[in-house]
């Protein structure tokens, strides 16, 4: 809700009422209305000062005599007769009676609410922070043309095609008179026409704010209500004639009340102060821009009073744009600046009022007087106007004259930019002209102006000139300027230090998810730092707070790179080591609490790391942009960063984790779209690499990245759930190579099975193996890495090496595990069905003990996978193990087997143990599904079954509702009394469920088919256990319920389930190949890390691994298949090759985009605009030549007159002589 605030101005005695028009009132600020009349006051004229032109009927304030309490006969000292009304002396305050909500009617409905304050900071803050108006990058204050003055056609064209379009492109506010008259009405119509034609996003950028005197507003009494108006309907008539009604095309109104009625000019003082205040605010988010908000006054026409307004504004160093030819005041200023000799006045600082004309020649004053009389012949106080004109001329550097009738409205934003740059040169003599122009272009986000005017090759930019503008462009999300600066002299290595990177994270918006997450991490460290200083840990300091709320040093309470590192650790998990631990001096294996203590201790010192250069600036900026979900900025930084494939996958992982935490649906969808975009980029770049070199692309997939904390592309892809990336033929080719080991990938399965059962066939030509010499030269890094990891002993014999090549391949391990698992299930089934002996001492049997040992080896393997495979920390390894669905199945099977084993050993729990053992057999058998995931046809079907299980749960929910409803009603109608719990459950749930499949006991439900039954209606005998008799009173209702139940379940619900299954099947089947290739990786990694022997012989491999890894300390050779560490020249060559492939891809995309029809049209439009601009320049030169020709002809004519006059005088003299 918007309310109205009314406060007395201490400077001008004005009251300012603010009306905000909006169509989305949900976003606006809400106020309580009860306190408004108590605190907020209005101003009423209390002293009648006679207006000589009204014959004593009206006061000079505009009100009648009857509305005044007293009549003025003297001033406050009684020394003289009061002849001039003054708002501060002759008006008083009283509680306001005009506040609340305003609704336009008659000219399109708009809602507004009223707020009043005379303080510019309050008004500006409420308009931007609470009312949701976008922060301006420019403020254009349009003055002049008041009343019923006729506006020229070319002026309307400048407003419509020039001013409004420039405001839209620069994000400007337009300050107007706010009434439906004169130039204010033209601006409102231009804004209206733009809003009707422009898209919604552009329409929001054009903000028109109306400033008008309260006493001049027509029908203002409609806004007055003692208790407030919610809403007050303000009627506006659609008429072509000018009127003093509020213009509903404005987004906000500032109505200034100085106590007068029907008088103009009461808002001038407030308007000057508001313009001056806004000009001292900074652009950008949270005022983070590199410049203050530019304010430009635009003079159109105007009367003689406008000279005083112009002079007062120039004294506050506000630049002006004068439209020459639009009217008297504008034409006068244009002629003064064009015709007066610059030598007549020195451009010194603005003089004190009243001293402008001192020391000036009478001739100059006469020339100025003549021009004023020319445009204002009816004015009496010519001397005062002459002084104002001369004072204006002394500030001519702040004035730009625009000949709109000749130059047209094209590139009007460039005209505004040049006017502001010219003014900035005068105000700040130390600033460079081009630097100020660049800052304005950045503030307006006009990269086209920067390219054509500033970065066209004529100016040599230095790093110092671009540093501030670069920060402004980064914080305010202007990627085109960032690209432009980096291409024109800004070195990112010198620019990005850790201090500046921290300041970029400080600039995050409060509404962003990254800000909230960083605030949580900062609160944790603040709590620990506060406890060190005996301060409550609950007191936290926001990221943007410049001062600490704790007693500890402020440096420990501010955001540091440690919070960023913790956030990235939360998002990326254990895929990579923590970021920024090196500059912070932290070890990667340190605990969280110790790290917090060390960071707080370090921040108490000088924090030398903040002045260090960021080691990977492009990657750091890429992560910063991704955390804020800035698409264009993140893509540009990705283009500039190295390790393109891994960086794209890392951005995909971060965005998908953020989307899980994001609550806003729109932001969640944007994050998912950007994540998919980066996955596509990773897929495309790797495709280029794979086409260039297969072996180098394999190295790229398994190479450890120092920038991304030792992560590999495969690890990041599986963490990011990048299924499209895994579906690439290059990734699958590497996985197949690892899967088959040193065997040829074309080996047939029957050969593998035959060799498995007959190992001597290894040494025949039945099996084909790859030779090391077949690898290309590009893959030498991997070979050398593997050689370095081998023992230093001599080369193994052929028999041993061939044996290892076969049995150490993951495919052999998989085959052995499958065969032995089938044997395990057969043994389990035989023991359970045939050889399950009674409890000791009669059992268990020998085969049952073998089964127990077999399960024990399975347990040992699960322990190895849990604690000895994965990350650096045990907790991380356990978390990774539990996250896998099939590992949960294994734990369930082992837990059930352990329970069954314990129960079967005792006679009292023997049968329960046997039952649990039977259930456990089902779990072990279902484990076979995971084994078939490697099959290309069965793998996708397993995924389909898993997704269908989710559909079944939804189906069971609806079925349970109908089942319960029908079962309870059926039981209540058939049996009046039956307290047996087991029969109640049987008849309420079991029988209705069987009805779905056609098992309907008609003889127990239909009274006509009811047979002889031994039953009773005696409650005592029923409670004793006898069968109750069926109630036949409402049997017809039972039959109807049965029909309805079967109709809904068998037709509606079952068909719904079939439809859900069909949708799931078609959805997965469409991408079945992608799903299968993705899950294939997990299976290959699992069996690649497994020992070569299968249970129960795996216990031998476990003992061998224990001796080899923990006693002899021999590293694993197989781990190098998925992780490869490159350093020095080899890593540099690989990065360069990857960067070249990325550039080739981007070039192809750019070429494709240029060839598109839309791009061609855009290119043609740019060329046409360039031609039109050149034609405009040619026209300007032609006009200048014509003016020069006219001046020359006039000079010649003047000389001819002089010559003729001389000749005549000589002739007369000759005659006289």
Short mmCIF file of N, CA, C and O in Angstrom, two decimals, residues 817-928:
data_model
loop_
_atom_site.label_atom_id
_atom_site.label_comp_id
_atom_site.label_asym_id
_atom_site.label_seq_id
_atom_site.Cartn_x
_atom_site.Cartn_y
_atom_site.Cartn_z
N UNK A 817 32.82 -62.56 -12.09
CA UNK A 817 31.84 -62.24 -11.04
C UNK A 817 30.44 -62.70 -11.43
O UNK A 817 29.68 -63.18 -10.57
N UNK A 818 30.08 -62.57 -12.72
CA UNK A 818 28.76 -63.00 -13.15
C UNK A 818 28.61 -64.51 -13.00
O UNK A 818 27.61 -65.02 -12.46
N UNK A 819 29.60 -65.25 -13.47
CA UNK A 819 29.52 -66.71 -13.39
C UNK A 819 29.51 -67.19 -11.96
O UNK A 819 28.71 -68.07 -11.57
N UNK A 820 30.37 -66.62 -11.15
CA UNK A 820 30.42 -67.04 -9.74
C UNK A 820 29.17 -66.60 -8.99
O UNK A 820 28.75 -67.27 -8.04
N UNK A 821 28.57 -65.50 -9.40
CA UNK A 821 27.35 -65.07 -8.73
C UNK A 821 26.19 -66.01 -9.05
O UNK A 821 25.36 -66.30 -8.19
N UNK A 822 26.12 -66.48 -10.28
CA UNK A 822 25.11 -67.48 -10.62
C UNK A 822 25.33 -68.75 -9.81
O UNK A 822 24.37 -69.37 -9.31
N UNK A 823 26.58 -69.13 -9.66
CA UNK A 823 26.88 -70.30 -8.85
C UNK A 823 26.51 -70.07 -7.39
O UNK A 823 26.00 -70.98 -6.70
N UNK A 824 26.73 -68.86 -6.91
CA UNK A 824 26.35 -68.52 -5.54
C UNK A 824 24.84 -68.62 -5.34
O UNK A 824 24.36 -69.16 -4.33
N UNK A 825 24.06 -68.14 -6.30
CA UNK A 825 22.61 -68.23 -6.19
C UNK A 825 22.12 -69.68 -6.24
O UNK A 825 21.17 -70.05 -5.53
N UNK A 826 22.77 -70.48 -7.05
CA UNK A 826 22.40 -71.91 -7.09
C UNK A 826 22.70 -72.57 -5.75
O UNK A 826 21.88 -73.37 -5.24
N UNK A 827 23.85 -72.27 -5.18
CA UNK A 827 24.18 -72.84 -3.87
C UNK A 827 23.20 -72.36 -2.81
O UNK A 827 22.74 -73.15 -1.97
N UNK A 828 22.86 -71.08 -2.86
CA UNK A 828 21.92 -70.51 -1.90
C UNK A 828 20.56 -71.20 -2.02
O UNK A 828 19.93 -71.58 -1.02
N UNK A 829 20.08 -71.38 -3.25
CA UNK A 829 18.79 -72.02 -3.45
C UNK A 829 18.80 -73.48 -3.00
O UNK A 829 17.83 -73.97 -2.39
N UNK A 830 19.89 -74.19 -3.27
CA UNK A 830 19.97 -75.59 -2.86
C UNK A 830 19.95 -75.71 -1.33
O UNK A 830 19.24 -76.55 -0.77
N UNK A 831 20.72 -74.85 -0.68
CA UNK A 831 20.74 -74.89 0.79
C UNK A 831 19.37 -74.55 1.35
O UNK A 831 18.88 -75.18 2.29
N UNK A 832 18.72 -73.56 0.80
CA UNK A 832 17.43 -73.11 1.32
C UNK A 832 16.33 -74.14 1.08
O UNK A 832 15.45 -74.33 1.94
N UNK A 833 16.39 -74.86 -0.03
CA UNK A 833 15.32 -75.80 -0.37
C UNK A 833 15.59 -77.23 0.09
O UNK A 833 14.66 -77.96 0.45
N UNK A 834 16.85 -77.64 0.10
CA UNK A 834 17.16 -79.07 0.32
C UNK A 834 17.99 -79.29 1.56
O UNK A 834 17.74 -80.23 2.34
N UNK A 835 18.97 -78.45 1.79
CA UNK A 835 19.99 -78.76 2.79
C UNK A 835 19.99 -77.76 3.94
O UNK A 835 21.05 -77.40 4.46
N UNK A 836 18.81 -77.28 4.32
CA UNK A 836 18.72 -76.34 5.43
C UNK A 836 18.45 -77.13 6.72
O UNK A 836 17.32 -77.46 7.05
N UNK A 837 19.51 -77.47 7.45
CA UNK A 837 19.44 -78.35 8.61
C UNK A 837 18.85 -77.63 9.81
O UNK A 837 18.81 -76.39 9.86
N UNK A 838 18.41 -78.42 10.83
CA UNK A 838 17.90 -77.80 12.07
C UNK A 838 19.01 -77.09 12.82
O UNK A 838 20.18 -77.15 12.43
N UNK A 839 18.64 -76.42 13.92
CA UNK A 839 19.65 -75.69 14.71
C UNK A 839 20.69 -76.65 15.28
O UNK A 839 20.50 -77.86 15.33
N UNK A 840 21.83 -76.12 15.70
CA UNK A 840 22.86 -76.98 16.32
C UNK A 840 22.25 -77.77 17.49
O UNK A 840 21.32 -77.29 18.15
N UNK A 841 22.72 -78.97 17.73
CA UNK A 841 23.94 -79.57 17.15
C UNK A 841 23.69 -80.31 15.84
O UNK A 841 24.64 -80.87 15.28
N UNK A 842 22.46 -80.34 15.30
CA UNK A 842 22.17 -81.10 14.09
C UNK A 842 22.56 -80.34 12.83
O UNK A 842 22.63 -80.94 11.75
N UNK A 843 22.78 -79.13 12.90
CA UNK A 843 23.12 -78.32 11.72
C UNK A 843 24.06 -77.21 12.14
O UNK A 843 24.43 -77.09 13.33
N UNK A 844 24.48 -76.37 11.23
CA UNK A 844 24.23 -76.36 9.79
C UNK A 844 25.06 -77.42 9.06
O UNK A 844 26.02 -77.96 9.59
N UNK A 845 24.74 -77.58 7.76
CA UNK A 845 25.44 -78.56 6.95
C UNK A 845 26.72 -77.95 6.39
O UNK A 845 27.00 -76.76 6.54
N UNK A 846 27.49 -78.83 5.72
CA UNK A 846 28.76 -78.38 5.14
C UNK A 846 28.54 -77.35 4.06
O UNK A 846 29.24 -76.32 3.99
N UNK A 847 27.58 -77.58 3.17
CA UNK A 847 27.31 -76.61 2.11
C UNK A 847 26.82 -75.28 2.66
O UNK A 847 27.09 -74.22 2.09
N UNK A 848 26.12 -75.35 3.79
CA UNK A 848 25.66 -74.10 4.41
C UNK A 848 26.84 -73.31 4.95
O UNK A 848 26.87 -72.08 4.87
N UNK A 849 27.85 -74.00 5.48
CA UNK A 849 29.06 -73.31 5.92
C UNK A 849 29.80 -72.70 4.74
O UNK A 849 30.38 -71.61 4.84
N UNK A 850 29.81 -73.40 3.62
CA UNK A 850 30.41 -72.82 2.41
C UNK A 850 29.66 -71.55 2.01
O UNK A 850 30.27 -70.55 1.60
N UNK A 851 28.34 -71.58 2.11
CA UNK A 851 27.54 -70.40 1.81
C UNK A 851 27.89 -69.26 2.74
O UNK A 851 28.00 -68.10 2.31
N UNK A 852 28.07 -69.59 4.03
CA UNK A 852 28.43 -68.54 4.99
C UNK A 852 29.78 -67.93 4.64
O UNK A 852 29.96 -66.68 4.69
N UNK A 853 30.75 -68.74 4.26
CA UNK A 853 32.07 -68.21 3.90
C UNK A 853 31.97 -67.35 2.64
O UNK A 853 32.65 -66.32 2.52
N UNK A 854 31.13 -67.79 1.72
CA UNK A 854 30.96 -67.02 0.48
C UNK A 854 30.40 -65.63 0.78
O UNK A 854 30.88 -64.63 0.25
N UNK A 855 29.40 -65.57 1.64
CA UNK A 855 28.83 -64.26 2.01
C UNK A 855 29.87 -63.44 2.76
O UNK A 855 29.91 -62.20 2.62
N UNK A 856 30.72 -64.10 3.55
CA UNK A 856 31.77 -63.38 4.26
C UNK A 856 32.72 -62.69 3.27
O UNK A 856 33.14 -61.54 3.49
N UNK A 857 33.08 -63.37 2.19
CA UNK A 857 33.93 -62.72 1.17
C UNK A 857 33.21 -61.56 0.50
O UNK A 857 33.84 -60.55 0.15
N UNK A 858 31.90 -61.68 0.34
CA UNK A 858 31.14 -60.55 -0.19
C UNK A 858 31.19 -59.36 0.76
O UNK A 858 31.30 -58.21 0.33
N UNK A 859 31.11 -59.64 2.04
CA UNK A 859 31.19 -58.57 3.04
C UNK A 859 32.56 -57.91 3.00
O UNK A 859 32.68 -56.67 3.08
N UNK A 860 33.60 -58.70 2.85
CA UNK A 860 34.95 -58.13 2.75
C UNK A 860 35.07 -57.20 1.55
O UNK A 860 35.71 -56.14 1.62
N UNK A 861 34.48 -57.59 0.43
CA UNK A 861 34.53 -56.74 -0.76
C UNK A 861 33.76 -55.44 -0.54
O UNK A 861 34.20 -54.36 -0.98
N UNK A 862 32.61 -55.53 0.13
CA UNK A 862 31.86 -54.30 0.41
C UNK A 862 32.63 -53.38 1.35
O UNK A 862 32.59 -52.16 1.21
N UNK A 863 33.34 -53.96 2.31
CA UNK A 863 34.17 -53.14 3.21
C UNK A 863 35.29 -52.46 2.42
O UNK A 863 35.60 -51.28 2.64
N UNK A 864 35.89 -53.18 1.48
CA UNK A 864 36.94 -52.56 0.65
C UNK A 864 36.38 -51.40 -0.17
O UNK A 864 37.00 -50.34 -0.27
N UNK A 865 35.21 -51.59 -0.76
CA UNK A 865 34.61 -50.52 -1.55
C UNK A 865 34.22 -49.32 -0.70
O UNK A 865 34.26 -48.18 -1.16
N UNK A 866 33.87 -49.57 0.56
CA UNK A 866 33.42 -48.48 1.44
C UNK A 866 34.57 -47.64 1.95
O UNK A 866 34.52 -46.40 1.92
N UNK A 867 35.62 -48.26 2.42
CA UNK A 867 36.67 -47.55 3.16
C UNK A 867 37.97 -47.38 2.38
O UNK A 867 38.84 -46.64 2.83
N UNK A 868 38.13 -48.02 1.27
CA UNK A 868 39.42 -47.97 0.58
C UNK A 868 39.32 -47.52 -0.88
O UNK A 868 40.28 -47.60 -1.62
N UNK A 869 38.16 -47.05 -1.28
CA UNK A 869 37.96 -46.57 -2.65
C UNK A 869 37.28 -45.21 -2.57
O UNK A 869 36.27 -45.07 -1.89
N UNK A 870 37.85 -44.22 -3.27
CA UNK A 870 37.18 -42.92 -3.33
C UNK A 870 38.05 -41.79 -2.85
O UNK A 870 39.24 -41.73 -3.11
N UNK A 871 37.42 -40.85 -2.08
CA UNK A 871 38.06 -39.60 -1.69
C UNK A 871 39.11 -39.77 -0.62
O UNK A 871 39.49 -40.87 -0.21
N UNK A 872 39.55 -38.61 -0.13
CA UNK A 872 40.63 -38.59 0.86
C UNK A 872 40.14 -38.87 2.26
O UNK A 872 40.92 -39.35 3.09
N UNK A 873 38.89 -38.57 2.57
CA UNK A 873 38.35 -38.73 3.91
C UNK A 873 37.43 -39.94 3.97
O UNK A 873 36.73 -40.26 2.99
N UNK A 874 37.42 -40.59 5.13
CA UNK A 874 36.61 -41.79 5.31
C UNK A 874 35.12 -41.46 5.20
O UNK A 874 34.34 -42.21 4.61
N UNK A 875 34.74 -40.31 5.76
CA UNK A 875 33.33 -39.92 5.70
C UNK A 875 32.88 -39.71 4.26
O UNK A 875 31.77 -40.10 3.86
N UNK A 876 33.75 -39.11 3.44
CA UNK A 876 33.42 -38.93 2.03
C UNK A 876 33.25 -40.27 1.33
O UNK A 876 32.33 -40.45 0.53
N UNK A 877 34.14 -41.22 1.64
CA UNK A 877 34.03 -42.54 1.00
C UNK A 877 32.75 -43.24 1.40
O UNK A 877 32.07 -43.85 0.55
N UNK A 878 32.38 -43.13 2.66
CA UNK A 878 31.14 -43.76 3.10
C UNK A 878 29.94 -43.08 2.46
O UNK A 878 28.98 -43.76 2.07
N UNK A 879 29.98 -41.76 2.33
CA UNK A 879 28.87 -41.05 1.71
C UNK A 879 28.73 -41.44 0.24
O UNK A 879 27.61 -41.68 -0.24
N UNK A 880 29.84 -41.54 -0.45
CA UNK A 880 29.78 -41.94 -1.85
C UNK A 880 29.27 -43.36 -2.01
O UNK A 880 28.54 -43.68 -2.95
N UNK A 881 29.64 -44.22 -1.07
CA UNK A 881 29.19 -45.61 -1.14
C UNK A 881 27.68 -45.71 -0.92
O UNK A 881 26.98 -46.43 -1.64
N UNK A 882 27.18 -44.97 0.04
CA UNK A 882 25.75 -45.06 0.39
C UNK A 882 24.89 -44.47 -0.72
O UNK A 882 23.74 -44.89 -0.93
N UNK A 883 25.42 -43.49 -1.46
CA UNK A 883 24.61 -42.84 -2.49
C UNK A 883 24.23 -43.77 -3.62
O UNK A 883 23.25 -43.53 -4.32
N UNK A 884 24.98 -44.84 -3.83
CA UNK A 884 24.68 -45.77 -4.90
C UNK A 884 23.52 -46.68 -4.51
O UNK A 884 23.51 -47.25 -3.40
N UNK A 885 22.55 -46.84 -5.40
CA UNK A 885 21.35 -47.63 -5.09
C UNK A 885 21.70 -49.10 -4.91
O UNK A 885 21.19 -49.77 -3.99
N UNK A 886 22.57 -49.63 -5.75
CA UNK A 886 22.90 -51.05 -5.67
C UNK A 886 23.72 -51.37 -4.43
O UNK A 886 23.66 -52.49 -3.91
N UNK A 887 24.50 -50.41 -3.95
CA UNK A 887 25.19 -50.62 -2.68
C UNK A 887 24.20 -50.72 -1.53
O UNK A 887 24.42 -51.48 -0.58
N UNK A 888 23.14 -49.94 -1.59
CA UNK A 888 22.09 -50.08 -0.58
C UNK A 888 21.45 -51.46 -0.64
O UNK A 888 21.11 -52.06 0.39
N UNK A 889 21.28 -51.97 -1.86
CA UNK A 889 20.74 -53.33 -2.02
C UNK A 889 21.67 -54.35 -1.40
O UNK A 889 21.24 -55.31 -0.75
N UNK A 890 22.99 -54.18 -1.63
CA UNK A 890 23.96 -55.10 -1.03
C UNK A 890 23.91 -55.06 0.49
O UNK A 890 23.95 -56.10 1.16
N UNK A 891 23.84 -53.86 1.05
CA UNK A 891 23.78 -53.74 2.51
C UNK A 891 22.51 -54.39 3.06
O UNK A 891 22.54 -55.04 4.12
N UNK A 892 21.41 -54.20 2.36
CA UNK A 892 20.16 -54.83 2.79
C UNK A 892 20.27 -56.35 2.78
O UNK A 892 19.86 -57.04 3.72
N UNK A 893 20.84 -56.90 1.70
CA UNK A 893 20.99 -58.35 1.60
C UNK A 893 21.91 -58.89 2.69
O UNK A 893 21.62 -59.92 3.31
N UNK A 894 23.02 -58.21 2.95
CA UNK A 894 23.95 -58.68 3.98
C UNK A 894 23.32 -58.58 5.37
O UNK A 894 23.48 -59.47 6.22
N UNK A 895 22.58 -57.47 5.62
CA UNK A 895 21.94 -57.33 6.92
C UNK A 895 20.88 -58.41 7.14
O UNK A 895 20.79 -59.00 8.23
N UNK A 896 20.08 -58.70 6.12
CA UNK A 896 19.08 -59.77 6.25
C UNK A 896 19.74 -61.13 6.44
O UNK A 896 19.26 -61.96 7.23
N UNK A 897 20.83 -61.36 5.75
CA UNK A 897 21.51 -62.65 5.90
C UNK A 897 22.09 -62.78 7.30
O UNK A 897 22.03 -63.87 7.91
N UNK A 898 22.64 -61.71 7.82
CA UNK A 898 23.17 -61.76 9.19
C UNK A 898 22.06 -62.03 10.20
O UNK A 898 22.22 -62.84 11.13
N UNK A 899 20.91 -61.38 10.02
CA UNK A 899 19.78 -61.62 10.92
C UNK A 899 19.28 -63.06 10.82
O UNK A 899 19.00 -63.71 11.84
N UNK A 900 19.16 -63.55 9.58
CA UNK A 900 18.71 -64.94 9.40
C UNK A 900 19.70 -65.92 9.99
O UNK A 900 19.30 -66.93 10.60
N UNK A 901 20.99 -65.64 9.84
CA UNK A 901 22.01 -66.53 10.40
C UNK A 901 21.92 -66.59 11.92
O UNK A 901 22.03 -67.66 12.53
N UNK A 902 21.69 -65.47 12.55
CA UNK A 902 21.59 -65.45 14.02
C UNK A 902 20.32 -66.16 14.49
O UNK A 902 20.34 -66.89 15.49
N UNK A 903 19.22 -65.97 13.77
CA UNK A 903 17.95 -66.55 14.20
C UNK A 903 17.90 -68.07 13.98
O UNK A 903 17.30 -68.80 14.78
N UNK A 904 18.50 -68.57 12.92
CA UNK A 904 18.40 -70.00 12.64
C UNK A 904 19.23 -70.85 13.61
O UNK A 904 19.12 -72.07 13.63
N UNK A 905 20.10 -70.22 14.38
CA UNK A 905 20.93 -70.96 15.32
C UNK A 905 20.19 -71.33 16.60
O UNK A 905 20.70 -72.12 17.41
N UNK A 906 18.98 -70.82 16.80
CA UNK A 906 18.23 -71.07 18.03
C UNK A 906 16.90 -71.73 17.67
O UNK A 906 16.25 -71.32 16.68
N UNK A 907 16.50 -72.72 18.47
CA UNK A 907 15.24 -73.42 18.12
C UNK A 907 14.03 -72.52 18.14
O UNK A 907 13.13 -72.65 17.31
N UNK A 908 13.96 -71.59 19.06
CA UNK A 908 12.78 -70.76 19.19
C UNK A 908 12.63 -69.74 18.05
O UNK A 908 11.55 -69.22 17.81
N UNK A 909 13.73 -69.46 17.33
CA UNK A 909 13.66 -68.50 16.21
C UNK A 909 14.07 -69.13 14.89
O UNK A 909 14.34 -68.43 13.93
N UNK A 910 14.09 -70.49 14.86
CA UNK A 910 14.57 -71.17 13.67
C UNK A 910 13.67 -70.87 12.46
O UNK A 910 14.17 -70.54 11.38
N UNK A 911 12.37 -71.00 12.63
CA UNK A 911 11.47 -70.79 11.50
C UNK A 911 11.50 -69.33 11.02
O UNK A 911 11.43 -69.06 9.82
N UNK A 912 11.60 -68.39 11.96
CA UNK A 912 11.70 -66.98 11.57
C UNK A 912 12.98 -66.73 10.77
O UNK A 912 12.99 -66.02 9.75
N UNK A 913 14.09 -67.35 11.21
CA UNK A 913 15.34 -67.21 10.48
C UNK A 913 15.26 -67.78 9.08
O UNK A 913 15.82 -67.22 8.13
N UNK A 914 14.57 -68.92 8.95
CA UNK A 914 14.42 -69.52 7.62
C UNK A 914 13.58 -68.61 6.71
O UNK A 914 13.86 -68.48 5.51
N UNK A 915 12.55 -68.00 7.28
CA UNK A 915 11.74 -67.09 6.48
C UNK A 915 12.55 -65.87 6.04
O UNK A 915 12.45 -65.42 4.89
N UNK A 916 13.35 -65.33 6.95
CA UNK A 916 14.19 -64.19 6.59
C UNK A 916 15.20 -64.60 5.53
O UNK A 916 15.51 -63.84 4.60
N UNK A 917 15.70 -65.84 5.62
CA UNK A 917 16.65 -66.33 4.62
C UNK A 917 15.99 -66.41 3.25
O UNK A 917 16.63 -66.10 2.23
N UNK A 918 14.74 -66.79 3.19
CA UNK A 918 14.03 -66.86 1.92
C UNK A 918 13.85 -65.46 1.33
O UNK A 918 14.02 -65.26 0.11
N UNK A 919 13.50 -64.50 2.17
CA UNK A 919 13.37 -63.13 1.68
C UNK A 919 14.72 -62.60 1.20
O UNK A 919 14.81 -61.92 0.18
N UNK A 920 15.77 -62.97 1.92
CA UNK A 920 17.11 -62.51 1.55
C UNK A 920 17.53 -63.07 0.19
O UNK A 920 18.24 -62.41 -0.57
N UNK A 921 17.09 -64.27 -0.10
CA UNK A 921 17.41 -64.85 -1.41
C UNK A 921 16.79 -64.00 -2.53
O UNK A 921 17.41 -63.83 -3.58
N UNK A 922 15.60 -63.48 -2.30
CA UNK A 922 14.99 -62.61 -3.30
C UNK A 922 15.84 -61.35 -3.52
O UNK A 922 16.03 -60.92 -4.66
N UNK A 923 16.34 -60.79 -2.43
CA UNK A 923 17.16 -59.58 -2.56
C UNK A 923 18.44 -59.88 -3.33
O UNK A 923 18.84 -59.11 -4.22
N UNK A 924 19.10 -61.02 -3.00
CA UNK A 924 20.32 -61.37 -3.73
C UNK A 924 20.03 -61.62 -5.21
O UNK A 924 20.85 -61.30 -6.08
N UNK A 925 18.89 -62.18 -5.50
CA UNK A 925 18.54 -62.44 -6.90
C UNK A 925 18.26 -61.15 -7.66
O UNK A 925 18.66 -60.99 -8.82
N UNK A 926 17.57 -60.22 -7.01
CA UNK A 926 17.32 -58.94 -7.67
C UNK A 926 18.61 -58.19 -7.97
O UNK A 926 18.64 -57.33 -8.87
N UNK A 927 19.67 -58.53 -7.25
CA UNK A 927 20.97 -57.89 -7.50
C UNK A 927 21.50 -58.20 -8.90
O UNK A 927 22.36 -57.50 -9.43
N UNK A 928 20.95 -59.24 -9.53
CA UNK A 928 21.37 -59.59 -10.89
C UNK A 928 21.02 -58.50 -11.90
O UNK A 928 21.64 -58.42 -12.96
#
